[in-house]
PDB file of C-alpha atoms and ligand atoms in Angstrom:
ATOM      1  CA  MET J   1      29.994  45.731  -2.599  1.00 93.00           C
ATOM      2  CA  VAL J   2      31.563  47.981  -5.253  1.00 97.00           C
ATOM      3  CA  VAL J   3      29.125  46.730  -7.878  1.00 98.00           C
ATOM      4  CA  GLU J   4      26.157  47.671  -5.666  1.00 98.00           C
ATOM      5  CA  ASN J   5      27.712  51.025  -4.820  1.00 98.00           C
ATOM      6  CA  LEU J   6      28.269  51.772  -8.472  1.00 98.00           C
ATOM      7  CA  ALA J   7      24.648  50.900  -9.256  1.00 98.00           C
ATOM      8  CA  GLU J   8      23.492  53.341  -6.593  1.00 98.00           C
ATOM      9  CA  VAL J   9      25.743  56.122  -7.923  1.00 98.00           C
ATOM     10  CA  GLU J  10      24.563  55.348 -11.454  1.00 98.00           C
ATOM     11  CA  ARG J  11      20.954  55.691 -10.325  1.00 98.00           C
ATOM     12  CA  LYS J  12      21.680  59.108  -8.814  1.00 98.00           C
ATOM     13  CA  VAL J  13      23.547  60.218 -11.923  1.00 98.00           C
ATOM     14  CA  CYS J  14      20.493  59.279 -14.023  1.00 98.00           C
ATOM     15  CA  GLU J  15      18.160  61.144 -11.704  1.00 98.00           C
ATOM     16  CA  ALA J  16      20.326  64.256 -11.731  1.00 98.00           C
ATOM     17  CA  CYS J  17      20.411  64.145 -15.536  1.00 98.00           C
ATOM     18  CA  LYS J  18      16.639  63.849 -15.602  1.00 98.00           C
ATOM     19  CA  ARG J  19      16.177  66.796 -13.224  1.00 98.00           C
ATOM     20  CA  ALA J  20      18.437  68.897 -15.426  1.00 98.00           C
ATOM     21  CA  GLY J  21      16.763  67.812 -18.662  1.00 98.00           C
ATOM     22  CA  ARG J  22      20.012  66.275 -19.840  1.00 98.00           C
ATOM     23  CA  SER J  23      20.721  62.964 -21.502  1.00 98.00           C
ATOM     24  CA  ARG J  24      22.634  60.398 -19.440  1.00 98.00           C
ATOM     25  CA  SER J  25      25.026  60.052 -22.361  1.00 98.00           C
ATOM     26  CA  GLU J  26      26.294  63.612 -21.779  1.00 98.00           C
ATOM     27  CA  VAL J  27      27.904  62.627 -18.482  1.00 98.00           C
ATOM     28  CA  THR J  28      30.913  60.333 -18.025  1.00 98.00           C
ATOM     29  CA  LEU J  29      31.120  58.736 -14.610  1.00 98.00           C
ATOM     30  CA  ILE J  30      34.774  58.291 -13.654  1.00 99.00           C
ATOM     31  CA  ALA J  31      35.370  55.706 -10.937  1.00 98.00           C
ATOM     32  CA  VAL J  32      38.209  57.135  -8.835  1.00 98.00           C
ATOM     33  CA  SER J  33      40.206  54.083  -7.806  1.00 98.00           C
ATOM     34  CA  LYS J  34      43.183  55.785  -6.111  1.00 98.00           C
ATOM     35  CA  THR J  35      44.578  53.801  -3.160  1.00 97.00           C
ATOM     36  CA  LYS J  36      42.246  50.894  -4.033  1.00 98.00           C
ATOM     37  CA  PRO J  37      43.494  47.491  -5.224  1.00 97.00           C
ATOM     38  CA  VAL J  38      43.338  46.217  -8.779  1.00 98.00           C
ATOM     39  CA  SER J  39      40.928  43.492  -7.608  1.00 98.00           C
ATOM     40  CA  MET J  40      38.271  46.119  -6.843  1.00 98.00           C
ATOM     41  CA  ILE J  41      38.649  47.639 -10.300  1.00 98.00           C
ATOM     42  CA  GLU J  42      38.312  44.168 -11.817  1.00 98.00           C
ATOM     43  CA  GLU J  43      34.953  43.744 -10.098  1.00 98.00           C
ATOM     44  CA  LEU J  44      33.589  46.624 -12.144  1.00 98.00           C
ATOM     45  CA  LEU J  45      34.862  45.507 -15.550  1.00 98.00           C
ATOM     46  CA  PRO J  46      32.164  42.933 -16.391  1.00 98.00           C
ATOM     47  CA  GLY J  47      29.526  45.655 -15.971  1.00 98.00           C
ATOM     48  CA  GLY J  48      31.232  47.760 -18.601  1.00 98.00           C
ATOM     49  CA  THR J  49      32.938  50.451 -16.506  1.00 98.00           C
ATOM     50  CA  ARG J  50      36.058  51.632 -18.353  1.00 98.00           C
ATOM     51  CA  ASP J  51      36.721  55.148 -17.045  1.00 98.00           C
ATOM     52  CA  PHE J  52      38.935  55.134 -13.959  1.00 99.00           C
ATOM     53  CA  GLY J  53      40.629  58.029 -12.203  1.00 98.00           C
ATOM     54  CA  GLU J  54      43.982  58.050 -10.430  1.00 98.00           C
ATOM     55  CA  ASN J  55      45.769  60.965  -8.805  1.00 97.00           C
ATOM     56  CA  LYS J  56      49.330  59.614  -8.732  1.00 98.00           C
ATOM     57  CA  VAL J  57      51.430  58.824 -11.785  1.00 98.00           C
ATOM     58  CA  GLN J  58      53.147  55.806 -10.268  1.00 98.00           C
ATOM     59  CA  GLU J  59      49.896  54.211  -9.171  1.00 98.00           C
ATOM     60  CA  LEU J  60      48.288  54.855 -12.545  1.00 98.00           C
ATOM     61  CA  CYS J  61      51.252  53.236 -14.315  1.00 98.00           C
ATOM     62  CA  GLU J  62      51.235  50.178 -12.055  1.00 98.00           C
ATOM     63  CA  LYS J  63      47.533  49.609 -12.573  1.00 98.00           C
ATOM     64  CA  TYR J  64      47.873  50.299 -16.293  1.00 98.00           C
ATOM     65  CA  GLU J  65      50.337  47.403 -16.570  1.00 98.00           C
ATOM     66  CA  GLN J  66      48.104  44.994 -14.692  1.00 98.00           C
ATOM     67  CA  LEU J  67      44.735  45.716 -16.264  1.00 98.00           C
ATOM     68  CA  PRO J  68      43.133  45.458 -19.737  1.00 98.00           C
ATOM     69  CA  LYS J  69      44.309  48.026 -22.257  1.00 98.00           C
ATOM     70  CA  ASP J  70      40.799  49.220 -23.112  1.00 98.00           C
ATOM     71  CA  ILE J  71      40.545  50.993 -19.749  1.00 98.00           C
ATOM     72  CA  ARG J  72      40.518  54.779 -20.035  1.00 98.00           C
ATOM     73  CA  TRP J  73      42.772  56.159 -17.312  1.00 98.00           C
ATOM     74  CA  HIS J  74      42.131  59.728 -16.201  1.00 98.00           C
ATOM     75  CA  LEU J  75      44.953  61.499 -14.408  1.00 98.00           C
ATOM     76  CA  ILE J  76      43.132  63.753 -11.947  1.00 98.00           C
ATOM     77  CA  GLY J  77      45.856  64.661  -9.446  1.00 97.00           C
ATOM     78  CA  HIS J  78      48.595  67.260  -9.455  1.00 97.00           C
ATOM     79  CA  LEU J  79      51.241  66.388 -12.048  1.00 98.00           C
ATOM     80  CA  GLN J  80      54.938  67.137 -11.589  1.00 98.00           C
ATOM     81  CA  ARG J  81      56.870  67.966 -14.729  1.00 98.00           C
ATOM     82  CA  ASN J  82      59.445  65.220 -14.170  1.00 98.00           C
ATOM     83  CA  LYS J  83      56.693  62.579 -14.208  1.00 98.00           C
ATOM     84  CA  VAL J  84      55.068  63.690 -17.450  1.00 98.00           C
ATOM     85  CA  LYS J  85      57.113  61.256 -19.541  1.00 98.00           C
ATOM     86  CA  TYR J  86      55.676  58.246 -17.729  1.00 98.00           C
ATOM     87  CA  VAL J  87      52.057  59.163 -18.171  1.00 98.00           C
ATOM     88  CA  VAL J  88      51.479  60.969 -21.492  1.00 97.00           C
ATOM     89  CA  ASP J  89      50.893  57.742 -23.385  1.00 97.00           C
ATOM     90  CA  LYS J  90      48.859  56.036 -20.650  1.00 98.00           C
ATOM     91  CA  ALA J  91      46.282  58.623 -19.584  1.00 98.00           C
ATOM     92  CA  CYS J  92      43.359  59.280 -21.927  1.00 98.00           C
ATOM     93  CA  LEU J  93      42.957  62.726 -20.389  1.00 98.00           C
ATOM     94  CA  ILE J  94      45.060  64.798 -17.994  1.00 98.00           C
ATOM     95  CA  HIS J  95      42.609  66.818 -15.884  1.00 98.00           C
ATOM     96  CA  SER J  96      45.082  68.855 -13.880  1.00 98.00           C
ATOM     97  CA  VAL J  97      47.096  71.246 -16.051  1.00 98.00           C
ATOM     98  CA  ASP J  98      47.414  74.591 -14.329  1.00 98.00           C
ATOM     99  CA  THR J  99      50.662  76.167 -15.549  1.00 98.00           C
ATOM    100  CA  LEU J 100      52.174  76.945 -18.923  1.00 98.00           C
ATOM    101  CA  ARG J 101      55.399  75.218 -17.895  1.00 98.00           C
ATOM    102  CA  LEU J 102      53.606  71.944 -17.246  1.00 98.00           C
ATOM    103  CA  ALA J 103      51.748  72.251 -20.550  1.00 98.00           C
ATOM    104  CA  GLN J 104      55.056  72.875 -22.348  1.00 98.00           C
ATOM    105  CA  THR J 105      56.568  69.736 -20.861  1.00 98.00           C
ATOM    106  CA  ILE J 106      53.523  67.694 -21.881  1.00 98.00           C
ATOM    107  CA  SER J 107      53.668  69.089 -25.386  1.00 98.00           C
ATOM    108  CA  GLU J 108      57.403  68.342 -25.698  1.00 98.00           C
ATOM    109  CA  GLU J 109      56.882  64.716 -24.653  1.00 98.00           C
ATOM    110  CA  ALA J 110      53.941  64.431 -27.026  1.00 98.00           C
ATOM    111  CA  VAL J 111      55.988  65.777 -29.941  1.00 98.00           C
ATOM    112  CA  LYS J 112      58.655  63.128 -29.274  1.00 97.00           C
ATOM    113  CA  ARG J 113      56.005  60.425 -29.486  1.00 97.00           C
ATOM    114  CA  GLN J 114      54.185  62.026 -32.391  1.00 97.00           C
ATOM    115  CA  MET J 115      50.937  62.215 -30.486  1.00 97.00           C
ATOM    116  CA  ILE J 116      48.452  64.885 -29.441  1.00 97.00           C
ATOM    117  CA  VAL J 117      47.664  64.926 -25.730  1.00 98.00           C
ATOM    118  CA  PRO J 118      44.191  66.000 -24.602  1.00 98.00           C
ATOM    119  CA  ILE J 119      44.108  67.986 -21.382  1.00 98.00           C
ATOM    120  CA  LEU J 120      41.825  69.975 -19.108  1.00 98.00           C
ATOM    121  CA  VAL J 121      42.850  73.161 -17.375  1.00 98.00           C
ATOM    122  CA  GLU J 122      42.349  72.984 -13.623  1.00 98.00           C
ATOM    123  CA  VAL J 123      40.649  76.065 -12.196  1.00 98.00           C
ATOM    124  CA  ASN J 124      40.732  76.992  -8.513  1.00 98.00           C
ATOM    125  CA  VAL J 125      37.192  78.223  -8.662  1.00 97.00           C
ATOM    126  CA  ALA J 126      36.788  79.019  -4.963  1.00 96.00           C
ATOM    127  CA  GLY J 127      40.219  80.635  -4.611  1.00 95.00           C
ATOM    128  CA  GLU J 128      41.278  78.195  -1.893  1.00 95.00           C
ATOM    129  CA  GLU J 129      44.899  78.687  -0.926  1.00 93.00           C
ATOM    130  CA  SER J 130      45.487  74.979  -0.327  1.00 90.00           C
ATOM    131  CA  LYS J 131      44.452  74.014  -3.839  1.00 93.00           C
ATOM    132  CA  PHE J 132      46.181  73.824  -7.181  1.00 96.00           C
ATOM    133  CA  GLY J 133      44.600  75.405 -10.197  1.00 98.00           C
ATOM    134  CA  VAL J 134      44.638  78.688 -12.067  1.00 98.00           C
ATOM    135  CA  SER J 135      42.370  81.499 -10.905  1.00 98.00           C
ATOM    136  CA  PRO J 136      39.200  82.073 -12.942  1.00 98.00           C
ATOM    137  CA  LYS J 137      40.422  85.456 -14.097  1.00 97.00           C
ATOM    138  CA  ASP J 138      43.722  84.080 -15.444  1.00 98.00           C
ATOM    139  CA  THR J 139      42.187  81.026 -17.103  1.00 98.00           C
ATOM    140  CA  GLU J 140      41.562  82.474 -20.550  1.00 98.00           C
ATOM    141  CA  ASP J 141      45.089  83.876 -20.860  1.00 98.00           C
ATOM    142  CA  LEU J 142      46.612  80.565 -19.785  1.00 98.00           C
ATOM    143  CA  ILE J 143      44.483  78.688 -22.299  1.00 98.00           C
ATOM    144  CA  ARG J 144      45.506  81.078 -25.080  1.00 98.00           C
ATOM    145  CA  GLU J 145      49.176  80.345 -24.320  1.00 98.00           C
ATOM    146  CA  ILE J 146      48.673  76.585 -24.026  1.00 98.00           C
ATOM    147  CA  ALA J 147      46.735  76.536 -27.291  1.00 97.00           C
ATOM    148  CA  LYS J 148      49.847  77.724 -29.156  1.00 98.00           C
ATOM    149  CA  LEU J 149      51.795  74.595 -28.189  1.00 98.00           C
ATOM    150  CA  PRO J 150      52.116  72.060 -30.987  1.00 96.00           C
ATOM    151  CA  ALA J 151      50.962  68.787 -29.433  1.00 97.00           C
ATOM    152  CA  ILE J 152      48.360  69.619 -26.854  1.00 97.00           C
ATOM    153  CA  PHE J 153      44.595  69.894 -27.199  1.00 97.00           C
ATOM    154  CA  VAL J 154      42.549  71.742 -24.575  1.00 98.00           C
ATOM    155  CA  GLN J 155      39.232  69.945 -24.154  1.00 98.00           C
ATOM    156  CA  GLY J 156      37.799  71.873 -21.255  1.00 98.00           C
ATOM    157  CA  LEU J 157      38.012  72.759 -17.582  1.00 98.00           C
ATOM    158  CA  MET J 158      38.269  70.867 -14.315  1.00 98.00           C
ATOM    159  CA  THR J 159      37.784  71.955 -10.740  1.00 98.00           C
ATOM    160  CA  ILE J 160      37.978  70.484  -7.269  1.00 98.00           C
ATOM    161  CA  ALA J 161      35.293  72.287  -5.297  1.00 97.00           C
ATOM    162  CA  PRO J 162      35.702  72.931  -1.567  1.00 96.00           C
ATOM    163  CA  PHE J 163      35.042  70.145   0.897  1.00 94.00           C
ATOM    164  CA  VAL J 164      31.595  70.903   2.293  1.00 94.00           C
ATOM    165  CA  THR J 165      28.907  68.981   4.124  1.00 94.00           C
ATOM    166  CA  ASP J 166      26.041  70.555   2.191  1.00 98.00           C
ATOM    167  CA  PRO J 167      26.602  70.187  -1.578  1.00 98.00           C
ATOM    168  CA  GLU J 168      24.377  73.211  -2.219  1.00 98.00           C
ATOM    169  CA  GLU J 169      27.262  75.339  -0.964  1.00 98.00           C
ATOM    170  CA  ASN J 170      29.207  74.358  -4.073  1.00 98.00           C
ATOM    171  CA  ARG J 171      26.446  75.073  -6.586  1.00 98.00           C
ATOM    172  CA  GLU J 172      27.659  78.618  -7.246  1.00 98.00           C
ATOM    173  CA  TYR J 173      31.166  77.359  -8.006  1.00 98.00           C
ATOM    174  CA  PHE J 174      29.829  74.871 -10.532  1.00 98.00           C
ATOM    175  CA  VAL J 175      27.671  77.589 -12.090  1.00 98.00           C
ATOM    176  CA  ASN J 176      30.722  79.837 -12.304  1.00 98.00           C
ATOM    177  CA  LEU J 177      32.898  77.182 -13.921  1.00 98.00           C
ATOM    178  CA  LYS J 178      30.193  76.475 -16.491  1.00 98.00           C
ATOM    179  CA  LYS J 179      29.952  80.207 -17.263  1.00 98.00           C
ATOM    180  CA  LEU J 180      33.708  80.462 -17.643  1.00 98.00           C
ATOM    181  CA  SER J 181      33.681  77.512 -20.020  1.00 98.00           C
ATOM    182  CA  VAL J 182      30.891  79.002 -22.163  1.00 98.00           C
ATOM    183  CA  ASP J 183      32.697  82.328 -22.199  1.00 98.00           C
ATOM    184  CA  ILE J 184      35.995  80.800 -23.353  1.00 98.00           C
ATOM    185  CA  LYS J 185      34.240  78.621 -25.908  1.00 98.00           C
ATOM    186  CA  SER J 186      32.685  81.732 -27.454  1.00 98.00           C
ATOM    187  CA  LYS J 187      36.190  83.075 -28.167  1.00 97.00           C
ATOM    188  CA  ASN J 188      36.779  80.254 -30.687  1.00 97.00           C
ATOM    189  CA  ILE J 189      40.454  79.783 -29.859  1.00 97.00           C
ATOM    190  CA  ASP J 190      42.284  77.377 -32.188  1.00 93.00           C
ATOM    191  CA  ASN J 191      43.063  73.984 -30.590  1.00 91.00           C
ATOM    192  CA  VAL J 192      40.568  74.646 -27.803  1.00 96.00           C
ATOM    193  CA  CYS J 193      37.154  73.053 -27.723  1.00 94.00           C
ATOM    194  CA  MET J 194      35.668  73.380 -24.194  1.00 97.00           C
ATOM    195  CA  ASN J 195      33.430  70.337 -24.521  1.00 97.00           C
ATOM    196  CA  VAL J 196      34.440  68.853 -21.192  1.00 98.00           C
ATOM    197  CA  LEU J 197      33.555  70.114 -17.734  1.00 98.00           C
ATOM    198  CA  SER J 198      35.064  67.848 -15.070  1.00 98.00           C
ATOM    199  CA  MET J 199      33.463  68.749 -11.759  1.00 98.00           C
ATOM    200  CA  GLY J 200      31.708  66.948  -8.918  1.00 98.00           C
ATOM    201  CA  MET J 201      32.926  64.283  -6.483  1.00 98.00           C
ATOM    202  CA  THR J 202      31.165  61.922  -4.065  1.00 98.00           C
ATOM    203  CA  GLY J 203      29.732  64.738  -1.954  1.00 97.00           C
ATOM    204  CA  ASP J 204      28.443  66.949  -4.717  1.00 98.00           C
ATOM    205  CA  TYR J 205      28.279  65.184  -8.105  1.00 98.00           C
ATOM    206  CA  GLU J 206      24.500  65.474  -8.380  1.00 98.00           C
ATOM    207  CA  VAL J 207      24.621  69.251  -8.027  1.00 98.00           C
ATOM    208  CA  ALA J 208      27.536  69.356 -10.483  1.00 98.00           C
ATOM    209  CA  ILE J 209      25.513  67.414 -13.073  1.00 98.00           C
ATOM    210  CA  GLU J 210      22.569  69.771 -12.599  1.00 98.00           C
ATOM    211  CA  GLU J 211      24.929  72.640 -13.385  1.00 98.00           C
ATOM    212  CA  GLY J 212      26.496  71.127 -16.487  1.00 98.00           C
ATOM    213  CA  ALA J 213      29.253  68.679 -15.531  1.00 98.00           C
ATOM    214  CA  THR J 214      30.177  66.326 -18.384  1.00 98.00           C
ATOM    215  CA  MET J 215      32.528  64.296 -16.182  1.00 98.00           C
ATOM    216  CA  VAL J 216      32.071  63.490 -12.512  1.00 98.00           C
ATOM    217  CA  ARG J 217      34.840  61.882 -10.451  1.00 98.00           C
ATOM    218  CA  VAL J 218      33.470  59.572  -7.776  1.00 98.00           C
ATOM    219  CA  GLY J 219      35.770  57.641  -5.449  1.00 98.00           C
ATOM    220  CA  THR J 220      34.377  57.092  -1.963  1.00 98.00           C
ATOM    221  CA  GLY J 221      30.810  56.643  -3.236  1.00 98.00           C
ATOM    222  CA  ILE J 222      31.921  53.624  -5.276  1.00 98.00           C
ATOM    223  CA  PHE J 223      34.967  52.155  -3.523  1.00 98.00           C
ATOM    224  CA  GLY J 224      34.289  53.217   0.070  1.00 96.00           C
ATOM    225  CA  GLU J 225      36.421  55.318   2.381  1.00 94.00           C
ATOM    226  CA  ARG J 226      40.132  55.490   1.637  1.00 93.00           C
ATOM    227  CA  ASN J 227      42.614  54.434   4.248  1.00 84.00           C
ATOM    228  CA  TYR J 228      45.887  56.283   3.722  1.00 74.00           C
ATOM    229  CA  ILE J 229      47.656  54.515   6.581  1.00 61.00           C
ATOM    230  CA  LYS J 230      48.971  51.319   5.094  1.00 51.00           C
TER     231      LYS J 230
HETATM  232  C1  LIG E   1      40.125  61.685  -4.759  1.00 67.67           C
HETATM  233  C2  LIG E   1      39.603  62.567  -5.819  1.00 67.67           C
HETATM  234  C3  LIG E   1      38.267  62.477  -6.249  1.00 67.67           C
HETATM  235  C4  LIG E   1      37.258  61.535  -5.634  1.00 67.67           C
HETATM  236  O1  LIG E   1      36.915  61.958  -4.354  1.00 67.67           O
HETATM  237  P1  LIG E   1      35.698  61.294  -3.556  1.00 67.67           P
HETATM  238  O2  LIG E   1      35.258  62.353  -2.630  1.00 67.67           O
HETATM  239  O3  LIG E   1      36.236  60.094  -2.881  1.00 67.67           O
HETATM  240  O4  LIG E   1      34.641  60.962  -4.551  1.00 67.67           O
HETATM  241  C5  LIG E   1      37.867  63.305  -7.275  1.00 67.67           C
HETATM  242  N1  LIG E   1      38.714  64.197  -7.844  1.00 67.67           N
HETATM  243  C6  LIG E   1      40.001  64.307  -7.469  1.00 67.67           C
HETATM  244  C7  LIG E   1      40.879  65.290  -8.148  1.00 67.67           C
HETATM  245  C8  LIG E   1      40.482  63.505  -6.443  1.00 67.67           C
HETATM  246  O5  LIG E   1      41.770  63.629  -6.069  1.00 67.67           O
END
C-alpha cells in the first residue's frame, strides 16, 4: 500500500512542478515516517526513497540503528536542547531551529565532533500561538546571530502551515515564507545560503510546490493515518 501511495504522491509532485514551471529535481519529497514501523520504511527502499522525516529524537535514533546508513534522516519536530547530542550526527538536516540557545547547543556539540551541522530556521508564518517557530519579523535577526556560531550552517527556512481543509487558505503563508527567504538571501549573510524552503504537508504540498517549496514533508499521504494510541 505504501508503494502505491508514494507513487500517487510522486505523480502529484510532478504535476505541481509542471504547473509551476519547475523541474522535479528542485523538490525533495520527504516521507514522514513518524509513529510508523521500520517495516513500512523498508517497503520504500527498493524504489529509491532515501529521505525520511521523524519528529522525535528517540524514534529517529532507533530507526537509524535498524536501517541502512544511506538513509537521509530529517529531524522535523521540536528539538529540546538536552537531546541535541543524540541527533547531531544522525540527522542530515535539522528543520526546527527557532531559538539562539538551541542553535548554540547544536553548534557546541558540532564543534566537539568537528562537524558542521546544516539547519533550517523554523518560522511561525501564521503567528499561531500553539506553534513553535520564530516570527517572520524576528527571523532575519535570529539568522544573523546563528550565523556567527562556528559549526552551524543555515540552509534555509521551514514552516508548519495551519491545519486547514482547503489548501488554498495556506497559499499566502507559503508566498510569504518564499518572500522572506528571498529577502534574507539578498542580504548575503556569511554562513547562510537560503537554498532550502521546507514547506507543505499532506494537505497542502501541491500549493507549497507551486509557491517555491524545495522540500515537502508528507506523512499521512504515504503511510496512512497515524494512530497515537498504542
Ligand atoms: C507530522 C509532520 C508532517 C507530516 O504531516 P502529514 O500531514 O501527515 O503529511 C510534516 N511536518 C511536520 C513538522 C510534522 O510533524
